[in-house]
CSV table of C-alpha atoms in Angstrom, one decimal:
chain,number,residue,atom,x,y,z
A,5,ASP,CA,-39.4,29.9,-2.4
A,6,ALA,CA,-36.6,28.4,-4.3
A,7,VAL,CA,-35.3,29.3,-7.8
A,8,TYR,CA,-34.4,26.5,-10.2
A,9,GLU,CA,-32.8,26.8,-13.6
A,10,VAL,CA,-34.2,24.3,-16.1
A,11,TRP,CA,-32.3,23.7,-19.4
A,12,GLY,CA,-33.6,22.0,-22.5
A,13,VAL,CA,-32.3,21.4,-26.0
A,14,SER,CA,-33.0,25.0,-27.2
A,15,GLY,CA,-32.4,27.0,-24.0
A,16,GLY,CA,-33.4,27.4,-20.4
A,17,MET,CA,-35.6,29.2,-18.0
A,18,LEU,CA,-35.7,30.1,-14.3
A,19,LEU,CA,-38.5,28.7,-12.2
A,20,ASP,CA,-39.5,30.3,-8.8
A,21,VAL,CA,-41.0,27.4,-6.8
A,22,ASP,CA,-42.9,27.7,-3.6
A,23,VAL,CA,-41.5,24.5,-2.1
A,24,LEU,CA,-44.0,24.7,0.9
A,25,ALA,CA,-46.9,24.2,-1.5
A,26,PHE,CA,-45.8,20.7,-2.4
A,27,PRO,CA,-45.4,17.5,-0.4
A,28,VAL,CA,-42.0,15.9,0.1
A,29,GLY,CA,-41.1,13.6,-2.8
A,30,ASP,CA,-40.6,13.7,-6.6
A,31,LEU,CA,-42.2,16.4,-8.7
A,32,ALA,CA,-43.0,16.3,-12.4
A,33,ILE,CA,-42.3,19.3,-14.6
A,34,ASP,CA,-44.7,20.1,-17.4
A,35,VAL,CA,-43.7,22.7,-20.0
A,36,GLU,CA,-46.1,24.1,-22.6
A,37,ASN,CA,-45.0,25.8,-25.8
A,38,PRO,CA,-47.7,28.3,-26.7
A,39,GLU,CA,-49.5,28.6,-30.0
A,40,PRO,CA,-48.8,28.5,-32.9
A,41,ALA,CA,-46.6,25.4,-31.9
A,42,GLY,CA,-49.1,24.3,-29.3
A,43,CYS,CA,-47.1,21.4,-27.9
A,44,SER,CA,-45.9,20.4,-24.4
A,45,GLY,CA,-43.4,18.2,-22.7
A,46,SER,CA,-43.1,16.6,-19.3
A,47,ALA,CA,-40.1,15.4,-17.2
A,48,THR,CA,-40.2,13.3,-14.2
A,49,GLY,CA,-37.5,12.5,-11.7
A,50,VAL,CA,-35.6,15.7,-12.2
A,51,LEU,CA,-36.9,17.7,-9.2
A,52,ARG,CA,-37.5,16.4,-5.7
A,53,ILE,CA,-38.6,18.2,-2.5
A,54,ALA,CA,-36.7,16.9,0.5
A,55,GLY,CA,-37.9,17.5,4.1
A,56,PRO,CA,-35.7,18.1,7.1
A,57,PRO,CA,-33.7,15.0,8.4
A,58,ALA,CA,-33.4,14.0,12.0
A,59,ILE,CA,-30.6,11.9,13.6
A,60,SER,CA,-31.4,9.4,16.3
A,61,SER,CA,-28.2,7.5,16.6
A,62,ILE,CA,-24.7,7.1,15.1
A,63,ASP,CA,-22.7,3.9,15.2
A,64,PRO,CA,-19.8,3.7,16.0
A,65,ASN,CA,-19.4,7.0,17.8
A,66,ASP,CA,-15.9,6.4,19.3
A,67,ILE,CA,-13.2,5.2,16.9
A,68,CYS,CA,-9.4,5.2,16.3
A,69,SER,CA,-7.9,7.7,13.9
A,70,ASP,CA,-6.4,6.8,10.6
A,71,VAL,CA,-8.7,3.9,10.1
A,72,THR,CA,-11.3,3.6,7.3
A,73,THR,CA,-14.7,3.5,9.1
A,74,THR,CA,-18.3,2.9,7.9
A,75,PHE,CA,-20.8,4.8,10.1
A,76,THR,CA,-24.5,3.8,10.3
A,77,VAL,CA,-26.7,6.8,10.9
A,78,MET,CA,-30.3,6.1,12.0
A,79,GLY,CA,-33.0,8.7,12.0
A,80,THR,CA,-35.9,10.0,10.0
A,81,GLY,CA,-36.5,11.9,6.8
A,82,PHE,CA,-33.4,10.9,4.9
A,83,ASP,CA,-33.5,11.6,1.2
A,84,ARG,CA,-31.9,9.3,-1.4
A,85,GLY,CA,-29.5,12.1,-2.3
A,86,ALA,CA,-28.5,12.8,1.3
A,87,GLN,CA,-24.9,13.4,2.3
A,88,VAL,CA,-23.2,12.6,5.6
A,89,LEU,CA,-20.4,15.0,6.6
A,90,ILE,CA,-17.9,14.8,9.4
A,91,ASP,CA,-17.2,18.5,10.1
A,92,SER,CA,-17.2,19.7,6.5
A,93,ASN,CA,-15.9,16.5,4.8
A,94,ALA,CA,-18.4,14.3,2.9
A,95,GLY,CA,-18.2,10.5,3.1
A,96,VAL,CA,-18.9,7.8,0.5
A,97,MET,CA,-22.6,7.3,0.8
A,98,GLU,CA,-25.0,4.4,0.8
A,99,PHE,CA,-28.7,5.2,1.0
A,100,VAL,CA,-30.4,2.3,2.8
A,101,SER,CA,-33.8,3.8,3.6
A,102,THR,CA,-35.5,7.0,4.8
A,103,THR,CA,-34.4,5.9,8.3
A,104,GLU,CA,-30.9,4.6,7.6
A,105,LEU,CA,-27.7,5.9,5.9
A,106,ARG,CA,-24.2,4.4,5.8
A,107,ALA,CA,-21.2,6.6,5.1
A,108,THR,CA,-17.6,5.6,4.8
A,109,PHE,CA,-14.7,7.9,5.8
A,110,ASP,CA,-11.0,7.4,5.4
A,111,GLY,CA,-8.9,8.2,8.5
A,112,VAL,CA,-10.6,10.9,10.6
A,113,ALA,CA,-8.2,13.0,12.6
A,114,PRO,CA,-8.1,12.7,16.4
A,115,GLY,CA,-10.5,14.9,18.4
A,116,SER,CA,-14.2,15.6,18.8
A,117,HIS,CA,-16.2,16.0,15.5
A,118,SER,CA,-19.6,17.0,14.5
A,119,LEU,CA,-21.7,14.9,12.1
A,120,THR,CA,-24.2,16.4,9.7
A,121,VAL,CA,-26.9,14.8,7.5
A,122,ARG,CA,-27.7,17.1,4.5
A,123,ASN,CA,-30.7,16.3,2.4
A,124,ALA,CA,-30.7,19.3,-0.1
A,125,GLY,CA,-29.3,22.8,0.0
A,126,SER,CA,-29.6,24.0,3.6
A,127,CYS,CA,-32.0,21.2,4.6
A,128,GLU,CA,-29.7,19.6,7.2
A,129,VAL,CA,-29.2,18.6,10.8
A,130,THR,CA,-26.0,18.6,12.8
A,131,ARG,CA,-25.0,16.8,15.9
A,132,PRO,CA,-22.1,18.7,17.5
A,133,ALA,CA,-19.4,16.6,19.2
A,134,ALA,CA,-21.1,13.4,17.9
A,135,LEU,CA,-17.9,11.5,17.3
A,136,THR,CA,-14.8,11.0,19.5
A,137,VAL,CA,-11.7,10.0,17.5
A,138,ASP,CA,-8.8,8.7,19.6
A,139,PRO,CA,-5.2,8.5,18.3
A,140,SER,CA,-4.3,5.1,16.9
A,141,PRO,CA,-1.9,3.3,19.2
A,142,ILE,CA,1.7,2.9,18.1
A,143,VAL,CA,4.2,0.4,19.6
A,144,PHE,CA,7.7,2.0,19.4
A,145,PHE,CA,9.8,-0.1,21.7
A,146,VAL,CA,9.8,-3.5,23.5
A,147,ASP,CA,12.2,-4.3,26.4
A,148,PRO,CA,13.9,-6.7,26.1
A,149,PRO,CA,13.8,-6.8,22.3
A,150,ALA,CA,14.7,-10.5,22.2
A,151,THR,CA,13.8,-13.5,24.4
A,152,TYR,CA,14.8,-17.1,24.6
A,153,ALA,CA,12.4,-19.8,23.4
A,154,ASP,CA,10.5,-21.8,26.1
A,155,VAL,CA,11.5,-19.3,28.8
A,156,PRO,CA,8.6,-17.2,30.2
A,157,THR,CA,9.8,-13.6,30.1
A,158,GLU,CA,8.1,-10.4,31.2
A,159,VAL,CA,8.5,-7.7,28.6
A,160,THR,CA,7.7,-4.0,28.8
A,161,VAL,CA,5.9,-2.6,25.7
A,162,PHE,CA,6.2,1.2,25.2
A,163,THR,CA,3.4,2.7,23.2
A,164,SER,CA,1.9,6.1,22.3
A,165,GLY,CA,-1.6,7.1,21.4
A,166,LEU,CA,-3.5,5.1,24.1
A,167,SER,CA,-6.0,7.3,25.9
A,168,ALA,CA,-6.8,4.5,28.4
A,169,SER,CA,-5.3,1.2,29.4
A,170,ALA,CA,-5.0,-1.3,26.6
A,171,THR,CA,-7.7,-4.0,26.3
A,172,LYS,CA,-5.8,-6.5,24.3
A,173,VAL,CA,-2.1,-7.3,23.6
A,174,GLU,CA,-1.1,-10.0,21.1
A,175,LEU,CA,2.0,-11.5,19.6
A,176,VAL,CA,1.4,-11.8,15.8
A,177,ARG,CA,3.4,-13.9,13.3
A,178,ASN,CA,1.9,-14.4,9.9
A,179,GLU,CA,-1.6,-15.7,10.7
A,180,GLN,CA,-0.7,-16.9,14.2
A,181,ARG,CA,-1.9,-14.8,17.1
A,182,GLU,CA,-1.2,-15.3,20.8
A,183,SER,CA,-2.9,-13.2,23.5
A,184,LEU,CA,-0.7,-12.1,26.3
A,185,THR,CA,-1.4,-11.6,30.0
A,186,PHE,CA,-0.7,-7.9,30.7
A,187,SER,CA,-1.0,-5.0,33.0
A,188,ASN,CA,-0.6,-1.2,32.7
A,189,PRO,CA,1.4,-0.1,35.7
A,190,GLY,CA,0.3,3.5,36.2
A,191,SER,CA,0.4,4.5,32.6
A,192,PRO,CA,-1.7,3.5,29.6
A,193,ASN,CA,1.4,3.8,27.3
A,194,LYS,CA,3.6,1.4,29.3
A,195,ILE,CA,2.4,-2.3,29.3
A,196,LEU,CA,3.9,-5.2,31.2
A,197,ALA,CA,3.2,-8.4,29.3
A,198,GLN,CA,4.0,-12.1,29.7
């Protein structure tokens, strides 16, 4: 049973609803004013029964910290009022369908995080350790800091925040990008590039 408080123009009332007696979906509420007034009113779209959600996949599930990310959550039983939470923080929601939700989060902290889909009240499902958030890489020094034009030079790039070897190293100037040939000699945070 669930207790709902319903308010109208001239007051309110508490309703004790056996939610198991109704199918999942919208419910109409009919209220009757007894004689001598003898009138009634109806409201639709103000109460909805939501079933339990289930999560089948989360994409992406491995990201860098401090980056705004939109997650696509696939599953079943998602309600149009569903929330997606990373740990206890709710994201900006987009309900796509009863099998797909999109949630955007600003900069999740590094570490392992649970993801929860909450339909209503305590009607929720949680995947513990569903997301891995790696620290965002930071370049803090390049040796040598200057090179001569038209002379191929090997440089050492010192970084932090890489949990594995870098997959791409680029020189960037305005809109121009040039990929560099590189290696990580024994440390993911020390890159030799040419």
